[in-house]
Short mmCIF file of C-alpha atoms and ligand atoms in Angstrom, two decimals:
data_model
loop_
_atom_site.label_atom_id
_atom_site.label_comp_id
_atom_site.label_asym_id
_atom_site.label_seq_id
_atom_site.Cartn_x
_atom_site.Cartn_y
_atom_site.Cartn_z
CA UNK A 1 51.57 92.75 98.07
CA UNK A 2 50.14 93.59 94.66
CA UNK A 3 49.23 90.90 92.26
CA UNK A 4 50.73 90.26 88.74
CA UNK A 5 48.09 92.11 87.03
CA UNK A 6 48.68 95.11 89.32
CA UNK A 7 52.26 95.69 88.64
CA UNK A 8 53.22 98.86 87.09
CA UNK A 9 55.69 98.36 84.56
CA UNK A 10 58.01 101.43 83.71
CA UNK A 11 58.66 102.47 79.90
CA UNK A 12 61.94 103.26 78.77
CA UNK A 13 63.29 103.94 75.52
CA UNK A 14 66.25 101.54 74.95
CA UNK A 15 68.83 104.63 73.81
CA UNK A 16 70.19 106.52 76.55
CA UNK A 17 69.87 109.31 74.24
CA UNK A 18 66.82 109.68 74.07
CA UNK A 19 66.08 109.71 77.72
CA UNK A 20 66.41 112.53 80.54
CA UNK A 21 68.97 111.23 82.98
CA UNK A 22 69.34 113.92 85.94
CA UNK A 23 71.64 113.29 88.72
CA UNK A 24 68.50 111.80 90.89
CA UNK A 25 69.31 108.38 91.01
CA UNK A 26 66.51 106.15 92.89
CA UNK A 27 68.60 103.05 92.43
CA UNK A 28 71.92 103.38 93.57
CA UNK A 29 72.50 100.48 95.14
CA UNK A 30 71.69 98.48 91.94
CA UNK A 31 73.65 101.16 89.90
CA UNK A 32 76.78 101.03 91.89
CA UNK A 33 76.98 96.87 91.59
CA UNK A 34 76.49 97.50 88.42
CA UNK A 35 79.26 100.08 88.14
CA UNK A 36 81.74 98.17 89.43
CA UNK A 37 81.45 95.05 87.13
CA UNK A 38 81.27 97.27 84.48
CA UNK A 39 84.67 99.14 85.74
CA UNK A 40 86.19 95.14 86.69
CA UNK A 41 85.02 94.30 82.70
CA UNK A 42 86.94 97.48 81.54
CA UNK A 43 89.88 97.19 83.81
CA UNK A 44 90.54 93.79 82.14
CA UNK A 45 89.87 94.75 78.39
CA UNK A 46 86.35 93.12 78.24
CA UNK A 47 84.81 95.98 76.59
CA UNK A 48 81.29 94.50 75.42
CA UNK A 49 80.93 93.38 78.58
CA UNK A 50 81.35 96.37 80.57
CA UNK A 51 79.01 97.92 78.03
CA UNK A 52 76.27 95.73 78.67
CA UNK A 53 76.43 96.39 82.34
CA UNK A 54 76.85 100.23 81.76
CA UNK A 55 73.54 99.99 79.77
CA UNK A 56 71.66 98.15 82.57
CA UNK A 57 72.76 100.43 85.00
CA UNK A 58 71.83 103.34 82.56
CA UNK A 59 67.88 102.16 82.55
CA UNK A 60 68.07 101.46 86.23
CA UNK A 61 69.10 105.37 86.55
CA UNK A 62 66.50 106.71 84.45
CA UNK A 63 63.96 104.93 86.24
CA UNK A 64 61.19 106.86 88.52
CA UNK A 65 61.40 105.30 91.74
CA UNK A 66 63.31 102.44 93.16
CA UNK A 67 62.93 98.74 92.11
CA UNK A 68 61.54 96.60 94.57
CA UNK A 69 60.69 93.47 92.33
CA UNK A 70 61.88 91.47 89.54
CA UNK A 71 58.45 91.43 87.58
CA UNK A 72 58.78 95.49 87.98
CA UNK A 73 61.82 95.01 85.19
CA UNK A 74 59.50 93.37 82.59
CA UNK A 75 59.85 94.77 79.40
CA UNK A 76 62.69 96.77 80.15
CA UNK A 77 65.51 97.00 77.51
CA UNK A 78 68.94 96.47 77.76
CA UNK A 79 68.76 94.17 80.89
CA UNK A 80 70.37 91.18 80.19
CA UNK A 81 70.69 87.79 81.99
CA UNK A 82 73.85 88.66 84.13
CA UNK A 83 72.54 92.13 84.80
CA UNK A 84 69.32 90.39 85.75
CA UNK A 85 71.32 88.14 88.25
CA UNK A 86 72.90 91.00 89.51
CA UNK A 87 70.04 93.11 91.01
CA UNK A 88 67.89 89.51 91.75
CA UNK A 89 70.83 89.46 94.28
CA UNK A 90 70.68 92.25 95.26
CA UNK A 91 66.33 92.72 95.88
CA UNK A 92 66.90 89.36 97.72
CA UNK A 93 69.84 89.57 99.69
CA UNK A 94 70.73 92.95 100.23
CA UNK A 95 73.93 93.06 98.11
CA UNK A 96 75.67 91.24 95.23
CA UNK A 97 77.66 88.31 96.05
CA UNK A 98 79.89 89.01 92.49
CA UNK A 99 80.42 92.94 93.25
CA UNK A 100 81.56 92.31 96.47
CA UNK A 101 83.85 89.13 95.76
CA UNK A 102 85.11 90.97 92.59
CA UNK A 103 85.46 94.22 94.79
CA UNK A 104 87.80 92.39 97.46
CA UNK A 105 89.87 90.48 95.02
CA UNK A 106 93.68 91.06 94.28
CA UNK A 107 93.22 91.20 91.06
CA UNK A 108 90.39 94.01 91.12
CA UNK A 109 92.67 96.02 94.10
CA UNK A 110 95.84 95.72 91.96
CA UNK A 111 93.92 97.34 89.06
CA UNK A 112 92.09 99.92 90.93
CA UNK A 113 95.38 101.70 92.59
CA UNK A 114 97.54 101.00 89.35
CA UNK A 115 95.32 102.64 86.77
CA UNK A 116 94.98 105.16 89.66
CA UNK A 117 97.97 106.48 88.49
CA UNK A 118 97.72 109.15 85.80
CA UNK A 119 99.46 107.70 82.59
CA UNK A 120 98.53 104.29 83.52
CA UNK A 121 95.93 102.24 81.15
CA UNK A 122 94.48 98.63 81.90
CA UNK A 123 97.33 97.04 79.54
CA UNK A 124 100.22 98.21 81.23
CA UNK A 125 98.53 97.59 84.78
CA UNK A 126 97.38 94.19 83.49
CA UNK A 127 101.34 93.66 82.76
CA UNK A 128 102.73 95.03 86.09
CA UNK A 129 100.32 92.53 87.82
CA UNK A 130 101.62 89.84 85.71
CA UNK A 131 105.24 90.75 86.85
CA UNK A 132 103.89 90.37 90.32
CA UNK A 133 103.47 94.73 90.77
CA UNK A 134 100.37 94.68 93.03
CA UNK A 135 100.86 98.35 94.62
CA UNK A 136 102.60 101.89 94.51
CA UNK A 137 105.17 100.68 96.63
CA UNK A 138 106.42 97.20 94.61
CA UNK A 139 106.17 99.59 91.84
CA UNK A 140 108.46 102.29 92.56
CA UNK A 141 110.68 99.63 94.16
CA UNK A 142 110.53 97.08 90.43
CA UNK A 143 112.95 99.79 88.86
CA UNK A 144 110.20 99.65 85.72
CA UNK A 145 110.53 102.59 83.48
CA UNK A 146 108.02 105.07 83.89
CA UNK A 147 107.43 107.62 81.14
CA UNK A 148 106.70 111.74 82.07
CA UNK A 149 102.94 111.40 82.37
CA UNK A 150 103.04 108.15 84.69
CA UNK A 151 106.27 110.02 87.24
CA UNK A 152 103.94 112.88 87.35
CA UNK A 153 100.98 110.74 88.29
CA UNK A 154 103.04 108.69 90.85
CA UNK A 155 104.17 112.49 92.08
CA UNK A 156 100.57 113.17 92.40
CA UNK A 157 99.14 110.04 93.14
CA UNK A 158 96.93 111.48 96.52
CA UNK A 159 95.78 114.80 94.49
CA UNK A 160 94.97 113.20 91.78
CA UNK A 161 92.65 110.35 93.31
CA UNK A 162 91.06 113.38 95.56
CA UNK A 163 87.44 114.19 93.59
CA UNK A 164 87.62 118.06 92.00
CA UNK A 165 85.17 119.44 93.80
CA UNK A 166 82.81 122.74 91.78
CA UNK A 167 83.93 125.27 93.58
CA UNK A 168 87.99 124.10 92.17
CA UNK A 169 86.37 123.52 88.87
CA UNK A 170 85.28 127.41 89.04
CA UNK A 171 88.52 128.68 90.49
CA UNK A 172 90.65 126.69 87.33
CA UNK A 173 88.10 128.01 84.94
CA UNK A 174 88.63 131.62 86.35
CA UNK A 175 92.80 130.81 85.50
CA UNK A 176 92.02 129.46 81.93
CA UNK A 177 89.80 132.51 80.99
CA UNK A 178 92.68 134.59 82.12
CA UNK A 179 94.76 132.82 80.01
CA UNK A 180 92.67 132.62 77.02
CA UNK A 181 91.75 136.35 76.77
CA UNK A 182 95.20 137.28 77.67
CA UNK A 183 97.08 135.30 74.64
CA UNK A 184 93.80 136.13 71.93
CA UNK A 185 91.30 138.60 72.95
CA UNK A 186 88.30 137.49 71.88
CA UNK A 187 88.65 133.67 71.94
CA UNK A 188 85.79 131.95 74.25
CA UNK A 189 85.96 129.28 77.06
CA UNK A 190 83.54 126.69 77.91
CA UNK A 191 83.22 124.21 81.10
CA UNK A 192 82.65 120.83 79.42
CA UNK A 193 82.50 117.06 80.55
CA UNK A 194 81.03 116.14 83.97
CA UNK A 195 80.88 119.70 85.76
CA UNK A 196 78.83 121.23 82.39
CA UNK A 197 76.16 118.13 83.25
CA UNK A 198 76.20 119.91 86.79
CA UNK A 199 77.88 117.20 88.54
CA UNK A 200 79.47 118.69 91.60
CA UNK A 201 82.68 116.72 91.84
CA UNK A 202 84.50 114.96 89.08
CA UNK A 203 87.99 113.66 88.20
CA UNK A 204 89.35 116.37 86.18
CA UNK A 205 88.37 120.03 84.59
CA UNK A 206 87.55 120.06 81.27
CA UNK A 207 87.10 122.60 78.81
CA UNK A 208 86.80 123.78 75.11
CA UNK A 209 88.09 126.81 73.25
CA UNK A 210 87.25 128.43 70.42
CA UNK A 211 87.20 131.40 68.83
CA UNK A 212 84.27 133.16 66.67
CA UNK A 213 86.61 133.85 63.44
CA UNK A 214 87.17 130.51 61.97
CA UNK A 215 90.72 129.92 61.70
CA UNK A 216 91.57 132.35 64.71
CA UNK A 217 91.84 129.31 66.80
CA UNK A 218 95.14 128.18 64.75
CA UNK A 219 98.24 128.22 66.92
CA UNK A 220 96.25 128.92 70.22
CA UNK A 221 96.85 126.24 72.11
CA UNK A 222 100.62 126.39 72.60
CA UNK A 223 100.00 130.13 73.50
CA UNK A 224 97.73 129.10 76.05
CA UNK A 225 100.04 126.63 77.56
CA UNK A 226 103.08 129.01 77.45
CA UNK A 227 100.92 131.31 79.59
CA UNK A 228 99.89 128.83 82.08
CA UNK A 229 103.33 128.19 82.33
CA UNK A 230 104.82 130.81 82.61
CA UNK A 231 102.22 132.01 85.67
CA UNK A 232 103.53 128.52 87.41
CA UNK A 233 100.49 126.98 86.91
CA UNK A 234 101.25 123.90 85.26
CA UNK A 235 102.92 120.92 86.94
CA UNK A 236 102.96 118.60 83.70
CA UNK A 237 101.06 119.08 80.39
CA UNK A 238 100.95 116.88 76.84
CA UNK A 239 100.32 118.73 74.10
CA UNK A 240 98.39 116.54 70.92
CA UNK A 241 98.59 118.01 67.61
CA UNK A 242 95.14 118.33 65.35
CA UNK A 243 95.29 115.97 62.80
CA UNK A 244 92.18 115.82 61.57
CA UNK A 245 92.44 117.51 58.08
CA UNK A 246 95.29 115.48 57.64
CA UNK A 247 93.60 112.25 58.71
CA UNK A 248 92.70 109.66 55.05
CA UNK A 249 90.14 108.27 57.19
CA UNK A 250 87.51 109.87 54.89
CA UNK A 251 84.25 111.28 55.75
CA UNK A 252 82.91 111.08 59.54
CA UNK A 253 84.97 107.77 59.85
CA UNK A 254 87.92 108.65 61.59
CA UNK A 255 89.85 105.06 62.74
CA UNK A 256 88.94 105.43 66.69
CA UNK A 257 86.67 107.48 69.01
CA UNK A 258 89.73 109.37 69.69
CA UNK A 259 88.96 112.88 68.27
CA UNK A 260 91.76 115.19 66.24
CA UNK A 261 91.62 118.02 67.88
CA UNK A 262 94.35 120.09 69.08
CA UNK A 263 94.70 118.92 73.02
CA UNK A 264 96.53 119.33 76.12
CA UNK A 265 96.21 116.90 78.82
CA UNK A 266 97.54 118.80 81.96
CA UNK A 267 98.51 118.82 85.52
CA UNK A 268 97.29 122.18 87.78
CA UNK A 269 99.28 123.34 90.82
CA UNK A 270 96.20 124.88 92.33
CA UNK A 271 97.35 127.36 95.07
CA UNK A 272 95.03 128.48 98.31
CA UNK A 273 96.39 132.04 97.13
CA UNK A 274 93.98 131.14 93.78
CA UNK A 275 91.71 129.47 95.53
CA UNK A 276 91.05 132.74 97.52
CA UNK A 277 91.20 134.94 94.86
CA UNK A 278 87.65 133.56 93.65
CA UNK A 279 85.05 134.76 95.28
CA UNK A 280 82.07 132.43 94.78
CA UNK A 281 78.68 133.37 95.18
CA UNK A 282 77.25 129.99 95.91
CA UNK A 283 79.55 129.51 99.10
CA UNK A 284 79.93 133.22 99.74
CA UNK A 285 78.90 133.88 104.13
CA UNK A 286 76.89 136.80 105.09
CA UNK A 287 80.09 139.33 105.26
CA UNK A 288 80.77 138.28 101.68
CA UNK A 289 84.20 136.15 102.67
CA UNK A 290 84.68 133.48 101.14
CA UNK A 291 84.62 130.04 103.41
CA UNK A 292 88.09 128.34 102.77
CA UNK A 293 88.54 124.85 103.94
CA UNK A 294 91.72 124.32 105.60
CA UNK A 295 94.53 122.45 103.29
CA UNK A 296 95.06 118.77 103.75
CA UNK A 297 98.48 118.76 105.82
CA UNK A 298 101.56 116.99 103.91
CA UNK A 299 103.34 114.40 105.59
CA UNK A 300 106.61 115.74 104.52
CA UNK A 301 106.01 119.20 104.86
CA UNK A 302 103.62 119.67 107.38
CA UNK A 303 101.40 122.11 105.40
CA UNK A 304 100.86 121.47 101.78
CA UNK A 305 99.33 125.01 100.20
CA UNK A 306 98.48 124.08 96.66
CA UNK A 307 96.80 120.47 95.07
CA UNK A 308 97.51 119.11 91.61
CA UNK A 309 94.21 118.71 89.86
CA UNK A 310 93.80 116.97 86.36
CA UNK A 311 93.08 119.60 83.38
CA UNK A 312 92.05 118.75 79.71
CA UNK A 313 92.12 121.81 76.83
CA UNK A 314 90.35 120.97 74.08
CA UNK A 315 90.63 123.69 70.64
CA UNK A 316 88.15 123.47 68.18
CA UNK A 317 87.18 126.04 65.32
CA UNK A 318 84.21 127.46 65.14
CA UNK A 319 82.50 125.28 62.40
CA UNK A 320 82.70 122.34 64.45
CA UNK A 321 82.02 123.83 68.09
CA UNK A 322 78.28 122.36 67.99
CA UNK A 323 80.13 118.56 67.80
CA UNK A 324 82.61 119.55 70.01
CA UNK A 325 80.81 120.54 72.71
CA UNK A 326 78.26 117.73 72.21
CA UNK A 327 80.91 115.19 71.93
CA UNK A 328 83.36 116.52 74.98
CA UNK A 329 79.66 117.27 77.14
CA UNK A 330 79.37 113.39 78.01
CA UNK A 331 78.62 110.72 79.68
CA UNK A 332 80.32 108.33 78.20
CA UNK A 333 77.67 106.17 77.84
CA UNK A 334 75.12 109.14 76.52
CA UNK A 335 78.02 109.83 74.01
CA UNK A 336 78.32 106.18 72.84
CA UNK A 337 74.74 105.49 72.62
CA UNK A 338 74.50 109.26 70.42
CA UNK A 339 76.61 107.30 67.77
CA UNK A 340 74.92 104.23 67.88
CA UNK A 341 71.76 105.69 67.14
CA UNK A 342 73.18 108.03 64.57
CA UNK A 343 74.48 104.90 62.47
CA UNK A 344 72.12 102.26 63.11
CA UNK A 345 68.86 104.17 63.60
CA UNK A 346 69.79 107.47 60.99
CA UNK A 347 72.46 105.74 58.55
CA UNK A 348 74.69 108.67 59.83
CA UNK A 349 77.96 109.00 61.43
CA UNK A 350 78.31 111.37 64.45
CA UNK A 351 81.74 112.39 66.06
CA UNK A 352 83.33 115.60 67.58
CA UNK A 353 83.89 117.45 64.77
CA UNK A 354 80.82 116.38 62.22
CA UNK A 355 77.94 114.21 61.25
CA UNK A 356 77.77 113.02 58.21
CA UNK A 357 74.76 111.05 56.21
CA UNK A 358 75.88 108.08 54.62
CA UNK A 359 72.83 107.88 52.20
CA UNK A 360 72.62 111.43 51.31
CA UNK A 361 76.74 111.69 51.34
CA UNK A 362 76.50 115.07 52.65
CA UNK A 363 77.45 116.53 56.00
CA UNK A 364 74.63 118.16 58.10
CA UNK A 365 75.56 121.32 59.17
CA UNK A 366 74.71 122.62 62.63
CA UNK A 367 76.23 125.76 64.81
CA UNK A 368 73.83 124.61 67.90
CA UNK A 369 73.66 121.05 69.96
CA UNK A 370 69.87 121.48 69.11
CA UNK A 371 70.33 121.53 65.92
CA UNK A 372 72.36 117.97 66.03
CA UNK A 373 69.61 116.54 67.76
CA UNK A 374 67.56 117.72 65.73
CA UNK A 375 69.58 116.13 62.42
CA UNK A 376 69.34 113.43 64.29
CA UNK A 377 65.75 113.09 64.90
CA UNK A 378 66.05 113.61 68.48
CA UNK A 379 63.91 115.29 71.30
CA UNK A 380 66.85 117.66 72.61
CA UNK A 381 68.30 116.65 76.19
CA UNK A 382 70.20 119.24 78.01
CA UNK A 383 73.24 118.82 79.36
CA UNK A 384 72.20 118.19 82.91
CA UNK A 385 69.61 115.32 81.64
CA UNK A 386 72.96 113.47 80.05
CA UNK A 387 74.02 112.01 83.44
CA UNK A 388 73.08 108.28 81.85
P1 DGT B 401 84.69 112.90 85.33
O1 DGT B 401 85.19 111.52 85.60
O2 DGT B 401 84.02 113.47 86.52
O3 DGT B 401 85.73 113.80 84.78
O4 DGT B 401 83.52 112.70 84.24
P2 DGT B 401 83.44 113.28 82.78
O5 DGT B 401 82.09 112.96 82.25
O6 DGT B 401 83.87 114.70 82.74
O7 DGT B 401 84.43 112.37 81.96
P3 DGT B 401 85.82 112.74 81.24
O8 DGT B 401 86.46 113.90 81.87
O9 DGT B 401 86.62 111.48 81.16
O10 DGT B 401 85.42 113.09 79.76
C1 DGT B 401 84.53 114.15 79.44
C2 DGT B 401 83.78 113.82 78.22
O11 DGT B 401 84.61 114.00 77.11
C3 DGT B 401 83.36 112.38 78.19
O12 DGT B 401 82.04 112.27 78.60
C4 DGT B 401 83.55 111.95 76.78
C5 DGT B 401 84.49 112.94 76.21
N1 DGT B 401 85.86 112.42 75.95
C6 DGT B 401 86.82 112.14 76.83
N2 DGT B 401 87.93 111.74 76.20
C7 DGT B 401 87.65 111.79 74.90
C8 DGT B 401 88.38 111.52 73.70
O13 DGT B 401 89.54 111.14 73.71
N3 DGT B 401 87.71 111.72 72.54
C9 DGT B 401 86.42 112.15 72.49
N4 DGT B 401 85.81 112.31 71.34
N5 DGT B 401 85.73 112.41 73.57
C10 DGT B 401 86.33 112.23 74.74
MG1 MG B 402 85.82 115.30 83.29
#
C-alpha cells in the first residue's frame, strides 16, 4: 500500500506523435475495453466519440507498466470522464460492465459480421439492421442488391475475416515485386501500413510504389494490375484514379482525409503453390524447408488450396514519397494526431502528398520521413514506435 505522496505518476505527452508506441502493451485489458467502445462509437457514426476513447487507450499503451490505481492516472492527458469510468471498472471489478453489455448486444453483433463484409461501411450496415438484416444468412436471403466489391466480400467472407499473418504478407510482397519490375524496371516497392510498424498479423497487405524518375510512375498502375491478372492472381480489384492535380481544393486542403492517389483496392487468390515458392528465413527448419501449415479444409470442396487475402496498391511519384509513406505507415490514430499537431501546434497542414505552412504559404519540402518530422518540430519516431 503506498501512500498519496508516494505514488509515481507517469508523464506523457498528450500527442500520440510525439510518443514511442512499440507493440509492448502493459495494459491490454484496459486497451481492449477501450477498443471496443471506440469500434461500437465508430460502427454507429459517433466519430468524436470513438476518438476520445482511441486517445485514452493510446496513453494507456504508451504507458511503462500496468495501472493498478486510479490516483496512478493523475495528470494524464486525454483521459476523460467516460474513459475514466471505464478502467475504474475495470481496476475494481475485473472487467467493464459497458464493453461487455455493448459486446453481447444485437445491435453491436449485427454490426460486427455486416461491416465484416468487404464493401460494407457502418451506413449501409446501420440500414440493413434497420430492415431487420442481422446476419450473412437474412442477408443473402433479403434479395438486397449487392454491388461487385460487397459479392466478392460475401464470396470471401471466411478469408477475409482470417488475420494476414507476416509470413503471407512476405509471400504477396514477393508477387507484387514481380509484378512491378516486370511491367517498369526500375520502379520500387514498399511494405506499408500495419506489417511496416512490424505488426505480425493484420487485415490486409499494403504497399506503395514509386519510381525514382518523377513522372515514370504515370500509367503504372493499370500495368501492374493487368499483370496480376493475367498471372491469376487477382480475385477482384477497384482501380481509383489520381485526382489530385485536378482537385480545386487548393493548397494542403484537400475536402477529406481520403488521399488522390492512384489506388487499387484488391482481392489475392493466394495459392500454397506461392506460398511454397517463398522461402523464408525466419521460419526456415534446419534442412532449409520451409514449414507449411496445412490448408484450412473447405466445406464444399474438401481441400481448399489457395485463401483470398485483402491487397491495397498505392502509386505515388517520387516528390511526394516522403508523405506517402508517412501518411499510408499508420496507425490511424498516430496519423490523425500527426495532422492535428501540424495545424494546431505548427499552423501547417500535413497529408499524403504535402505539408504546407499556412503562415509562410509555402510548402516544406522533404524526400525523407525525418525530414517531415523534422518540419514539423518533431523528435522522429520510427515506424515500429507508431503502434499508438
Ligand atoms: P491492419 O488493420 O492490420 O491492416 O492495420 P493498418 O494499420 O495496416 O491499417 P490499414 O490497412 O487500414 O491502413 C494502413 C494505413 O494507411 C493507415 O494507418 C492509414 C492509412 N490509410 C488507410 N486508408 C487511407 C486513405 O484512404 N487515405 C489515407 N490518406 N490514408 C489511409
Ligand atoms: Mg493494413
Amino acid at each position: 500500500q503506498t501512500s498519496e505522496a508516494e505514488v509515481v505518476v507517469f508523464s506523457v505527452p498528450s500527442y500520440a506523435c510525439q510518443r514511442r508506441t512499440t507493440l509492448e502493451n502493459h495494459n491490454a485489458v484496459l486497451t481492449d475495453a477501450l477498443a471496443l467502445l471506440a469500434e461500437n462509437a465508430e460502427l454507429s457514426e459517433e466519430e468524436g466519440r470513438g476518438v476520445a476513447f482511441r486517445r485514452a487507450a493510446a496513453v494507456l499503451k504508451a504507458l511503462p507498466r500496468p495501472v493498478t490505481s486510479m490516483t496512478e492516472l493523475r495528470g494524464l492527458p486525454c483521459l476523460g470522464d467516460h474513459s475514466l469510468r471505464v478502467i475504474k471498472d475495470i481496476l475494481e471489478n475485473g472487467a467493464s460492465s459497458e464493453a461487455e453489455s455493448t459486446k453481447q448486444s444485437e445491435r453491436y453483433k449485427a454490426l460486427k459480421v455486416l461491416t465484416g463484409i468487404f464493401g460494407v461501411g457502418a451506413k449501409t450496415a446501420d440500414r440493413w439492421i434497420r430492415e431487420g438484416i442481422l446476419g450473412l444468412q437474412q442477408l443473402q436471403e433479403s434479395g438486397q442488391t449487392l454491388n461487385r466489391a460487397q459479392q466478392a466480400g460475401l464470396e470471401h467472407y471466411d478469408d477475409l475475416n482470417q488475420p494476414v499473418t507476416k509470413a503471407d504478407a512476405d509471400v504477396i510482397s514477393e508477387i507484387v515485386e514481380r509484378a512491378v519490375v516486370s511491367v517498369l524496371p526500375g520502379a520500387q516497392m514498399t511494405l506499408i501500413g500495419g506489417f511496416r510498424r512490424g505488426k505480425l498479423s493484420g487485415h490486409d497487405v499494403d504497399f506503395l510504389i514509386t519510381h525514382p524518375e518523377e513522372g515514370r510512375e504515370v500509367g503504372l498502375m493499370p500495368k501492374v494490375v493487368s499483370w496480376l491478372e493475367s498471372q491469376g492472381f487477382l480475385l477482384y480489384q477497384k482501380t481509383t484514379r489520381n485526382s489530385y492535380l485536378e482537385s480545386k481544393d487548393g493548397p494542403g486542403r484537400p475536402s477529406s482525409n481520403m488521399d488522390r492517389f492512384e489506388r487499387c483496392f484488391s482481392i489475392f487468390k493466394l495459392t500454397e503453390k506461392e506460398r511454397r515458392r517463398t522461402k523464408h528465413p525466419e521460419t526456415a527448419t534446419e534442412n532449409g524447408l520451409r514449414t507449411v501449415s496445412t490448408p484450412e479444409p473447405d466445406p464444399h470442396t474438401g481441400h481448399k488450396l489457395w485463401r483470398a487475402v485483402r491487397v491495397d496498391l498505392v502509386v505515388s511519384p517520387i516528390s511526394q514519397f516522403a508523405f506517402a509513406l508517412l501518411g499510408w505507415t499508420g496507425s490511424k490514430l498516430f496519423e490523425r494526431e500527426l495532422r492535428r499537431w501540424a495545424g494546431h501546434e505548427r499552423n501547417m497542414s500535413l497529408s499524403s502528398h504535402a505539408l504546407y505552412d499556412n503562415k509562410q504559404r509555402i510548402y516544406l519540402r522533404a524526400t525523407s520521413e525525418e525530414e517531415i518530422f523534422a518540419h514539423l518540430g518533431l523528435e522522429f519516431i520510427p515506424p515500429s514506435e507508431r503502434n499508438t
